[in-house]
């Protein structure tokens, strides 16, 4: 017995998604067979319109409905800091935390020589140009991931900014133990970073 | 910052799928932003056509492109056995194993009083009618899942068939230890079933 072509096509589409194997793709597809046609139509149309309804901000390169994005065009936000992140989802996560009130710059990845991603594949030149022109800038926060690639990217960026030599400081987001973690189970490098990043206790 | 509507809609559609939480839905959606538009279009169209390109077989109630399905209309298959399963995916799994050459009957679920699924919600009456009319039938294999619901359904069906009292036997698929399992880690009921289902060793 061969699967109907209509089913096969949906399975193949699901299989292309990251983290979805052949079995999950099958299960998701057969689940959708029990869903009303209107819901399938709206799912399908949402997918087709996904990229048509979004645009990359020409200032910070995040993904939004308008260009410039809602953050870059918000005059109430602090224009003296730029927070550099890898992905648009990182902007979302930081916005959710509610602590940061400045602007962003999305690199759309990290330097990763093993996967042939160098500085030219990311929005790094755009960031350097932006920093060079920005006279209000007081701080650049490097908030790339604390992975090998993220650290390498942060180091590379810090060197680039040093050559510009403007009147701003460059910082890296704090690394250490996450809230709720257990010292006993933390890895060596996290513990090293946690010790390096220790801060004064205010009494 | 609010997410663009186009993104929000895709996230919401993914979230409705079983086993996909808010974080995975976000991750899948942002992954799709990097995919070519043609691929998004074909994914969307595949979803919209999923149910239009499939039909339920009026004999065995599996899902296929034609009615009757490719198995029911295949005269080369053994017409003396019916294998009763819960889901169309079970037909697929059994076909893949290549051992079974008879026909199927798909119940589309199992009796599950806690979720308000009684015999009337399944294709049980259709199976009983089919068995009653079938003069060639020699065996009914009850291949519902070895779960509480599957066992209850198998028991219920066995009682129904007993009242028909035709010239066929009713069997249940073998239960015991799966290939590659470890006796030490098997649960009590599986071990009980494995002992009950023991077979003669041919030397």
CSV table of C-alpha atoms in Angstrom, one decimal:
chain,number,residue,atom,x,y,z
A,1,UNK,CA,0.0,0.0,0.0
A,2,UNK,CA,1.4,3.4,-1.0
A,3,UNK,CA,0.4,6.5,0.9
A,4,UNK,CA,-1.9,8.9,-1.0
A,5,UNK,CA,0.1,11.6,-2.7
A,6,UNK,CA,-1.7,14.4,-0.8
A,7,UNK,CA,-0.6,12.8,2.5
A,8,UNK,CA,2.9,12.1,1.2
A,9,UNK,CA,3.4,15.8,0.3
A,10,UNK,CA,2.5,17.0,3.7
A,11,UNK,CA,4.7,14.5,5.4
A,12,UNK,CA,7.6,15.5,3.2
A,13,UNK,CA,7.1,19.2,4.0
A,14,UNK,CA,7.0,18.5,7.8
A,15,UNK,CA,10.2,16.3,7.5
A,16,UNK,CA,12.1,19.3,6.2
A,17,UNK,CA,11.5,21.2,9.5
A,18,UNK,CA,14.4,21.0,12.0
A,19,UNK,CA,13.8,18.4,14.7
A,20,UNK,CA,10.9,16.7,12.9
A,21,UNK,CA,11.7,13.1,11.9
A,22,UNK,CA,9.8,10.8,9.6
A,23,UNK,CA,7.7,9.4,12.4
A,24,UNK,CA,6.6,12.7,13.8
A,25,UNK,CA,6.0,14.0,10.3
A,26,UNK,CA,3.6,11.1,9.8
A,27,UNK,CA,1.9,11.6,13.1
A,28,UNK,CA,1.4,15.3,12.5
A,29,UNK,CA,0.0,14.7,9.1
A,30,UNK,CA,-2.5,12.0,10.2
A,31,UNK,CA,-3.6,14.3,13.0
A,32,UNK,CA,-4.3,17.0,10.5
A,33,UNK,CA,-6.6,14.7,8.6
A,34,UNK,CA,-9.1,15.0,11.5
A,35,UNK,CA,-9.0,18.8,11.5
A,36,UNK,CA,-11.7,20.9,9.8
A,37,UNK,CA,-10.8,22.1,6.2
A,38,UNK,CA,-11.1,25.8,7.3
A,39,UNK,CA,-8.3,25.3,9.7
A,40,UNK,CA,-6.1,23.6,7.1
A,41,UNK,CA,-6.8,26.5,4.7
A,42,UNK,CA,-5.8,29.1,7.3
A,43,UNK,CA,-2.7,27.2,8.2
A,44,UNK,CA,-1.8,26.9,4.5
A,45,UNK,CA,-2.4,30.6,3.8
A,46,UNK,CA,-0.5,31.6,6.9
A,47,UNK,CA,2.5,29.7,5.6
A,48,UNK,CA,2.2,31.2,2.1
A,49,UNK,CA,1.9,34.8,3.6
A,50,UNK,CA,4.7,34.3,6.2
A,51,UNK,CA,7.4,36.1,4.2
A,52,UNK,CA,5.1,38.4,2.3
A,53,UNK,CA,3.8,39.9,5.5
A,54,UNK,CA,7.3,40.5,7.0
A,55,UNK,CA,10.3,42.7,6.2
A,56,UNK,CA,13.8,43.1,7.5
A,57,UNK,CA,14.4,46.4,9.3
A,58,UNK,CA,17.1,48.4,7.3
A,59,UNK,CA,18.5,49.8,10.6
A,60,UNK,CA,18.7,46.9,13.0
A,61,UNK,CA,17.9,44.0,10.6
A,62,UNK,CA,15.3,42.4,12.9
A,63,UNK,CA,12.1,41.0,11.3
A,64,UNK,CA,9.0,43.1,11.6
A,65,UNK,CA,5.9,44.4,9.6
A,66,UNK,CA,7.4,47.8,8.9
A,67,UNK,CA,10.8,49.2,7.9
A,68,UNK,CA,12.2,50.8,10.1
A,69,UNK,CA,10.9,48.3,12.7
A,70,UNK,CA,8.7,49.3,15.7
A,71,UNK,CA,11.7,49.5,18.0
A,72,UNK,CA,14.0,51.6,15.7
A,73,UNK,CA,11.1,54.0,15.0
A,74,UNK,CA,10.2,54.4,18.7
A,75,UNK,CA,11.6,57.7,19.7
A,76,UNK,CA,10.9,56.9,23.4
A,77,UNK,CA,13.6,54.2,23.4
A,78,UNK,CA,17.2,54.9,24.6
A,79,UNK,CA,19.2,55.9,21.6
A,80,UNK,CA,22.6,55.6,23.3
A,81,UNK,CA,22.9,51.8,23.5
A,82,UNK,CA,22.9,49.1,20.9
A,83,UNK,CA,22.4,45.4,21.9
A,84,UNK,CA,23.9,43.0,19.4
A,85,UNK,CA,22.2,39.6,19.1
A,86,UNK,CA,22.3,36.7,16.8
A,87,UNK,CA,18.7,36.1,15.9
A,88,UNK,CA,15.4,38.0,15.7
A,89,UNK,CA,14.1,35.6,18.4
A,90,UNK,CA,16.8,36.9,20.8
A,91,UNK,CA,15.3,40.4,20.4
A,92,UNK,CA,11.9,38.9,21.4
A,93,UNK,CA,13.4,37.1,24.4
A,94,UNK,CA,15.2,40.3,25.6
A,95,UNK,CA,12.0,42.4,25.1
A,96,UNK,CA,10.0,39.9,27.1
A,97,UNK,CA,12.5,40.3,30.0
A,98,UNK,CA,11.5,44.0,30.0
A,99,UNK,CA,14.9,45.2,31.3
A,100,UNK,CA,16.4,46.6,28.2
A,101,UNK,CA,15.2,49.9,26.8
A,102,UNK,CA,17.7,50.6,24.1
A,103,UNK,CA,18.0,49.5,20.4
A,104,UNK,CA,19.2,46.3,18.8
A,105,UNK,CA,21.3,45.0,16.0
A,106,UNK,CA,20.5,41.5,14.6
A,107,UNK,CA,23.5,39.7,13.0
A,108,UNK,CA,21.4,36.8,11.7
A,109,UNK,CA,23.8,34.2,12.9
A,110,UNK,CA,27.3,33.9,14.4
A,111,UNK,CA,30.8,33.4,12.9
A,112,UNK,CA,31.1,29.7,12.4
A,113,UNK,CA,34.1,28.6,10.2
A,114,UNK,CA,33.1,25.0,10.3
A,115,UNK,CA,29.8,25.8,8.5
A,116,UNK,CA,31.4,28.3,6.2
A,117,UNK,CA,29.8,31.3,7.9
A,118,UNK,CA,32.3,34.2,8.0
A,119,UNK,CA,31.8,37.9,9.0
A,120,UNK,CA,30.7,38.6,5.4
A,121,UNK,CA,27.7,36.3,5.7
A,122,UNK,CA,26.4,38.3,8.7
A,123,UNK,CA,25.2,41.9,9.1
A,124,UNK,CA,28.5,42.8,10.7
A,125,UNK,CA,29.7,45.5,8.1
A,126,UNK,CA,26.2,47.1,8.5
A,127,UNK,CA,26.7,47.2,12.3
A,128,UNK,CA,30.2,48.7,11.9
A,129,UNK,CA,28.9,51.4,9.6
A,130,UNK,CA,26.0,52.1,11.9
A,131,UNK,CA,28.4,52.5,14.9
A,132,UNK,CA,30.7,54.7,13.0
A,133,UNK,CA,27.9,57.1,12.0
A,134,UNK,CA,26.2,57.1,15.4
A,135,UNK,CA,27.3,60.1,17.4
A,136,UNK,CA,24.9,59.5,20.4
A,137,UNK,CA,26.2,56.0,21.1
A,138,UNK,CA,27.5,55.3,24.6
A,139,UNK,CA,27.4,51.5,24.9
A,140,UNK,CA,27.4,48.5,22.7
A,141,UNK,CA,26.2,45.3,24.5
A,142,UNK,CA,27.4,42.1,22.9
A,143,UNK,CA,24.6,39.7,23.6
A,144,UNK,CA,25.6,36.8,21.2
A,145,UNK,CA,25.1,33.3,22.7
A,146,UNK,CA,27.7,32.0,25.2
A,147,UNK,CA,28.7,29.3,22.7
A,148,UNK,CA,31.9,28.9,20.9
A,149,UNK,CA,30.5,30.6,17.8
A,150,UNK,CA,28.9,33.4,19.9
A,151,UNK,CA,32.1,34.1,21.9
A,152,UNK,CA,34.2,34.2,18.7
A,153,UNK,CA,31.7,36.6,17.1
A,154,UNK,CA,31.8,38.9,20.2
A,155,UNK,CA,35.6,38.9,20.2
A,156,UNK,CA,35.6,39.7,16.5
A,157,UNK,CA,33.1,42.6,17.0
A,158,UNK,CA,35.0,44.0,20.0
A,159,UNK,CA,38.2,44.2,17.8
A,160,UNK,CA,36.3,45.9,15.0
A,161,UNK,CA,34.9,48.5,17.5
A,162,UNK,CA,38.4,49.1,19.0
A,163,UNK,CA,39.6,50.2,15.5
A,164,UNK,CA,36.7,52.7,15.3
A,165,UNK,CA,37.7,54.2,18.6
A,166,UNK,CA,34.6,56.2,19.3
A,167,UNK,CA,33.4,57.5,22.6
A,168,UNK,CA,31.5,54.4,23.7
A,169,UNK,CA,32.2,51.3,25.8
A,170,UNK,CA,31.8,47.7,24.6
A,171,UNK,CA,30.3,45.2,27.1
A,172,UNK,CA,29.4,41.5,27.1
A,173,UNK,CA,26.3,40.1,28.7
A,174,UNK,CA,26.9,38.5,32.1
A,175,UNK,CA,27.8,34.8,32.1
A,176,UNK,CA,27.6,32.5,35.1
A,177,UNK,CA,25.0,30.3,36.7
A,178,UNK,CA,21.5,30.6,35.4
A,179,UNK,CA,18.7,31.2,38.0
A,180,UNK,CA,17.7,27.9,39.6
A,181,UNK,CA,20.9,26.1,38.6
A,182,UNK,CA,22.8,23.7,40.9
A,183,UNK,CA,26.5,24.5,41.5
A,184,UNK,CA,27.2,20.8,41.7
A,185,UNK,CA,26.1,20.1,38.2
A,186,UNK,CA,27.5,23.2,36.5
A,187,UNK,CA,30.3,22.5,33.9
A,188,UNK,CA,33.8,23.8,34.4
A,189,UNK,CA,33.7,26.7,31.9
A,190,UNK,CA,30.4,28.0,33.4
A,191,UNK,CA,32.0,27.9,36.9
A,192,UNK,CA,35.1,29.7,35.6
A,193,UNK,CA,32.9,32.4,34.0
A,194,UNK,CA,30.8,32.6,37.2
A,195,UNK,CA,33.9,33.3,39.2
A,196,UNK,CA,35.3,35.8,36.7
A,197,UNK,CA,31.9,37.6,36.7
A,198,UNK,CA,31.5,37.8,40.4
A,199,UNK,CA,30.1,41.1,41.8
A,200,UNK,CA,30.2,43.0,45.0
A,201,UNK,CA,27.4,42.1,47.5
A,202,UNK,CA,25.7,45.3,48.7
A,203,UNK,CA,24.8,45.2,52.4
B,1,UNK,CA,7.7,44.8,20.4
B,2,UNK,CA,4.8,42.8,19.0
B,3,UNK,CA,5.4,40.0,16.6
B,4,UNK,CA,4.3,40.6,13.0
B,5,UNK,CA,0.8,39.2,12.4
B,6,UNK,CA,2.1,37.0,9.6
B,7,UNK,CA,4.5,35.3,12.0
B,8,UNK,CA,2.0,35.2,14.8
B,9,UNK,CA,-0.5,33.3,12.6
B,10,UNK,CA,2.0,30.6,11.6
B,11,UNK,CA,3.1,30.2,15.3
B,12,UNK,CA,-0.5,29.8,16.3
B,13,UNK,CA,-1.1,27.1,13.7
B,14,UNK,CA,2.0,25.2,14.7
B,15,UNK,CA,1.0,25.4,18.4
B,16,UNK,CA,-2.3,23.6,17.6
B,17,UNK,CA,-0.4,20.5,16.5
B,18,UNK,CA,0.0,17.7,19.1
B,19,UNK,CA,3.4,17.8,20.9
B,20,UNK,CA,4.4,21.3,19.6
B,21,UNK,CA,4.7,23.8,22.4
B,22,UNK,CA,5.0,27.6,22.2
B,23,UNK,CA,8.8,27.6,22.0
B,24,UNK,CA,9.0,24.9,19.3
B,25,UNK,CA,6.3,26.7,17.3
B,26,UNK,CA,8.3,29.9,17.4
B,27,UNK,CA,11.5,28.1,16.4
B,28,UNK,CA,9.8,26.3,13.5
B,29,UNK,CA,8.3,29.6,12.3
B,30,UNK,CA,11.5,31.6,12.4
B,31,UNK,CA,13.2,28.7,10.6
B,32,UNK,CA,10.6,29.0,7.8
B,33,UNK,CA,11.5,32.7,7.4
B,34,UNK,CA,14.8,31.5,5.8
B,35,UNK,CA,13.2,29.1,3.4
B,36,UNK,CA,12.5,30.0,-0.3
B,37,UNK,CA,9.0,31.3,-1.0
B,38,UNK,CA,8.4,28.4,-3.5
B,39,UNK,CA,8.8,25.9,-0.6
B,40,UNK,CA,6.4,27.8,1.6
B,41,UNK,CA,3.9,27.8,-1.2
B,42,UNK,CA,4.2,24.1,-1.8
B,43,UNK,CA,3.9,23.4,2.0
B,44,UNK,CA,0.8,25.6,2.2
B,45,UNK,CA,-0.8,24.1,-0.8
B,46,UNK,CA,-0.1,20.6,0.4
B,47,UNK,CA,-1.9,21.4,3.6
B,48,UNK,CA,-4.9,22.8,1.8
B,49,UNK,CA,-5.1,19.8,-0.5
B,50,UNK,CA,-4.5,17.2,2.3
B,51,UNK,CA,-8.1,16.3,2.8
B,52,UNK,CA,-9.3,17.0,-0.7
B,53,UNK,CA,-6.8,14.4,-2.1
B,54,UNK,CA,-7.8,11.6,0.2
B,55,UNK,CA,-11.0,9.5,0.8
B,56,UNK,CA,-12.1,7.0,3.4
B,57,UNK,CA,-12.5,3.5,2.0
B,58,UNK,CA,-16.1,2.4,2.3
B,59,UNK,CA,-15.1,-1.2,3.0
B,60,UNK,CA,-12.2,-1.0,5.5
B,61,UNK,CA,-12.3,2.7,6.4
B,62,UNK,CA,-8.6,3.3,5.9
B,63,UNK,CA,-7.5,6.5,4.2
B,64,UNK,CA,-6.5,6.3,0.6
B,65,UNK,CA,-6.8,8.1,-2.8
B,66,UNK,CA,-9.5,5.8,-4.1
B,67,UNK,CA,-12.6,4.1,-2.8
B,68,UNK,CA,-12.4,1.1,-2.4
B,69,UNK,CA,-8.7,1.5,-1.3
B,70,UNK,CA,-5.8,-0.1,-3.0
B,71,UNK,CA,-5.8,-3.0,-0.5
B,72,UNK,CA,-9.6,-3.8,-0.7
B,73,UNK,CA,-9.5,-3.6,-4.5
B,74,UNK,CA,-6.5,-5.9,-4.8
B,75,UNK,CA,-7.8,-9.3,-5.7
B,76,UNK,CA,-4.4,-10.9,-5.1
B,77,UNK,CA,-4.8,-10.4,-1.3
B,78,UNK,CA,-6.0,-13.0,1.0
B,79,UNK,CA,-9.8,-12.5,1.4
B,80,UNK,CA,-10.2,-14.9,4.3
B,81,UNK,CA,-8.6,-12.7,7.0
B,82,UNK,CA,-9.4,-9.3,8.4
B,83,UNK,CA,-7.0,-7.5,10.6
B,84,UNK,CA,-8.7,-4.9,12.9
B,85,UNK,CA,-6.5,-1.9,13.8
B,86,UNK,CA,-7.2,1.5,15.5
B,87,UNK,CA,-5.6,3.9,13.0
B,88,UNK,CA,-4.7,4.2,9.3
B,89,UNK,CA,-1.1,4.5,10.4
B,90,UNK,CA,-1.3,1.0,11.9
B,91,UNK,CA,-2.2,-0.3,8.5
B,92,UNK,CA,0.9,1.4,7.2
B,93,UNK,CA,3.1,-0.1,9.9
B,94,UNK,CA,1.8,-3.6,9.3
B,95,UNK,CA,2.2,-3.3,5.5
B,96,UNK,CA,5.8,-2.2,6.1
B,97,UNK,CA,6.5,-5.4,8.1
B,98,UNK,CA,5.4,-7.3,4.9
B,99,UNK,CA,4.2,-10.3,6.9
B,100,UNK,CA,0.4,-9.8,6.5
B,101,UNK,CA,-1.3,-10.4,3.2
B,102,UNK,CA,-5.0,-10.2,4.2
B,103,UNK,CA,-7.4,-7.2,4.4
B,104,UNK,CA,-7.9,-4.6,7.2
B,105,UNK,CA,-10.5,-2.8,9.1
B,106,UNK,CA,-9.7,0.6,10.6
B,107,UNK,CA,-11.8,1.5,13.7
B,108,UNK,CA,-10.4,5.1,13.9
B,109,UNK,CA,-9.8,4.9,17.6
B,110,UNK,CA,-10.4,2.7,20.6
B,111,UNK,CA,-13.2,2.5,23.2
B,112,UNK,CA,-12.3,5.1,25.8
B,113,UNK,CA,-15.0,6.0,28.3
B,114,UNK,CA,-12.9,8.6,30.0
B,115,UNK,CA,-12.8,10.6,26.7
B,116,UNK,CA,-16.4,9.8,25.8
B,117,UNK,CA,-15.5,7.5,23.0
B,118,UNK,CA,-17.9,4.6,23.0
B,119,UNK,CA,-18.5,1.8,20.3
B,120,UNK,CA,-20.8,4.1,18.4
B,121,UNK,CA,-18.0,6.7,17.8
B,122,UNK,CA,-15.9,4.0,16.0
B,123,UNK,CA,-16.4,2.0,12.9
B,124,UNK,CA,-17.5,-1.0,14.9
B,125,UNK,CA,-21.1,-1.5,13.6
B,126,UNK,CA,-19.7,-1.4,10.1
B,127,UNK,CA,-17.2,-4.1,11.0
B,128,UNK,CA,-19.9,-6.3,12.5
B,129,UNK,CA,-22.0,-5.9,9.4
B,130,UNK,CA,-19.0,-6.7,7.2
B,131,UNK,CA,-18.2,-9.8,9.2
B,132,UNK,CA,-21.8,-11.0,9.1
B,133,UNK,CA,-22.0,-10.7,5.3
B,134,UNK,CA,-18.6,-12.2,4.7
B,135,UNK,CA,-18.9,-15.9,3.8
B,136,UNK,CA,-15.2,-16.4,3.0
B,137,UNK,CA,-13.9,-15.2,6.4
B,138,UNK,CA,-11.7,-17.6,8.3
B,139,UNK,CA,-9.9,-15.4,10.8
B,140,UNK,CA,-10.2,-12.0,12.4
B,141,UNK,CA,-7.0,-10.7,13.9
B,142,UNK,CA,-7.6,-8.1,16.6
B,143,UNK,CA,-4.5,-5.8,16.3
B,144,UNK,CA,-5.7,-2.9,18.5
B,145,UNK,CA,-2.9,-1.4,20.7
B,146,UNK,CA,-1.8,-3.3,23.9
B,147,UNK,CA,-3.1,-0.4,26.0
B,148,UNK,CA,-6.0,-0.3,28.4
B,149,UNK,CA,-8.3,1.2,25.6
B,150,UNK,CA,-7.0,-1.2,23.0
B,151,UNK,CA,-7.5,-4.3,25.2
B,152,UNK,CA,-11.1,-3.1,26.1
B,153,UNK,CA,-11.9,-2.7,22.4
B,154,UNK,CA,-10.5,-6.1,21.5
B,155,UNK,CA,-12.6,-7.7,24.3
B,156,UNK,CA,-15.7,-5.8,23.2
B,157,UNK,CA,-15.2,-6.9,19.6
B,158,UNK,CA,-14.5,-10.5,20.5
B,159,UNK,CA,-17.9,-10.6,22.4
B,160,UNK,CA,-19.7,-9.1,19.3
B,161,UNK,CA,-18.2,-11.7,17.0
B,162,UNK,CA,-19.2,-14.5,19.4
B,163,UNK,CA,-22.8,-13.5,19.0
B,164,UNK,CA,-22.5,-13.7,15.2
B,165,UNK,CA,-21.1,-17.2,15.6
B,166,UNK,CA,-19.8,-17.7,12.0
B,167,UNK,CA,-17.2,-20.2,10.8
B,168,UNK,CA,-14.2,-18.0,11.7
B,169,UNK,CA,-11.7,-17.8,14.6
B,170,UNK,CA,-10.9,-14.6,16.4
B,171,UNK,CA,-7.2,-14.0,17.4
B,172,UNK,CA,-5.3,-11.3,19.2
B,173,UNK,CA,-1.8,-10.1,18.1
B,174,UNK,CA,1.0,-11.5,20.2
B,175,UNK,CA,2.0,-9.6,23.3
B,176,UNK,CA,5.3,-10.0,25.1
B,177,UNK,CA,8.8,-8.5,25.0
B,178,UNK,CA,9.7,-6.5,21.9
B,179,UNK,CA,12.8,-7.4,20.0
B,180,UNK,CA,15.9,-5.8,21.6
B,181,UNK,CA,14.2,-5.4,25.0
B,182,UNK,CA,15.8,-6.1,28.3
B,183,UNK,CA,13.9,-8.5,30.7
B,184,UNK,CA,15.3,-6.6,33.7
B,185,UNK,CA,13.5,-3.4,32.7
B,186,UNK,CA,10.3,-4.9,31.4
B,187,UNK,CA,7.1,-4.0,33.4
B,188,UNK,CA,5.1,-6.6,35.3
B,189,UNK,CA,2.2,-6.8,32.9
B,190,UNK,CA,4.4,-7.2,29.9
B,191,UNK,CA,6.2,-10.0,31.7
B,192,UNK,CA,2.9,-11.6,32.6
B,193,UNK,CA,1.8,-11.4,28.9
B,194,UNK,CA,5.2,-12.7,27.8
B,195,UNK,CA,4.8,-15.8,30.0
B,196,UNK,CA,1.2,-16.4,28.9
B,197,UNK,CA,2.2,-16.0,25.3
B,198,UNK,CA,5.2,-18.4,25.4
B,199,UNK,CA,5.6,-20.8,22.5
B,200,UNK,CA,7.2,-24.2,21.9
B,201,UNK,CA,10.8,-24.1,20.9
B,202,UNK,CA,11.3,-26.1,17.7
B,203,UNK,CA,14.6,-28.0,17.8
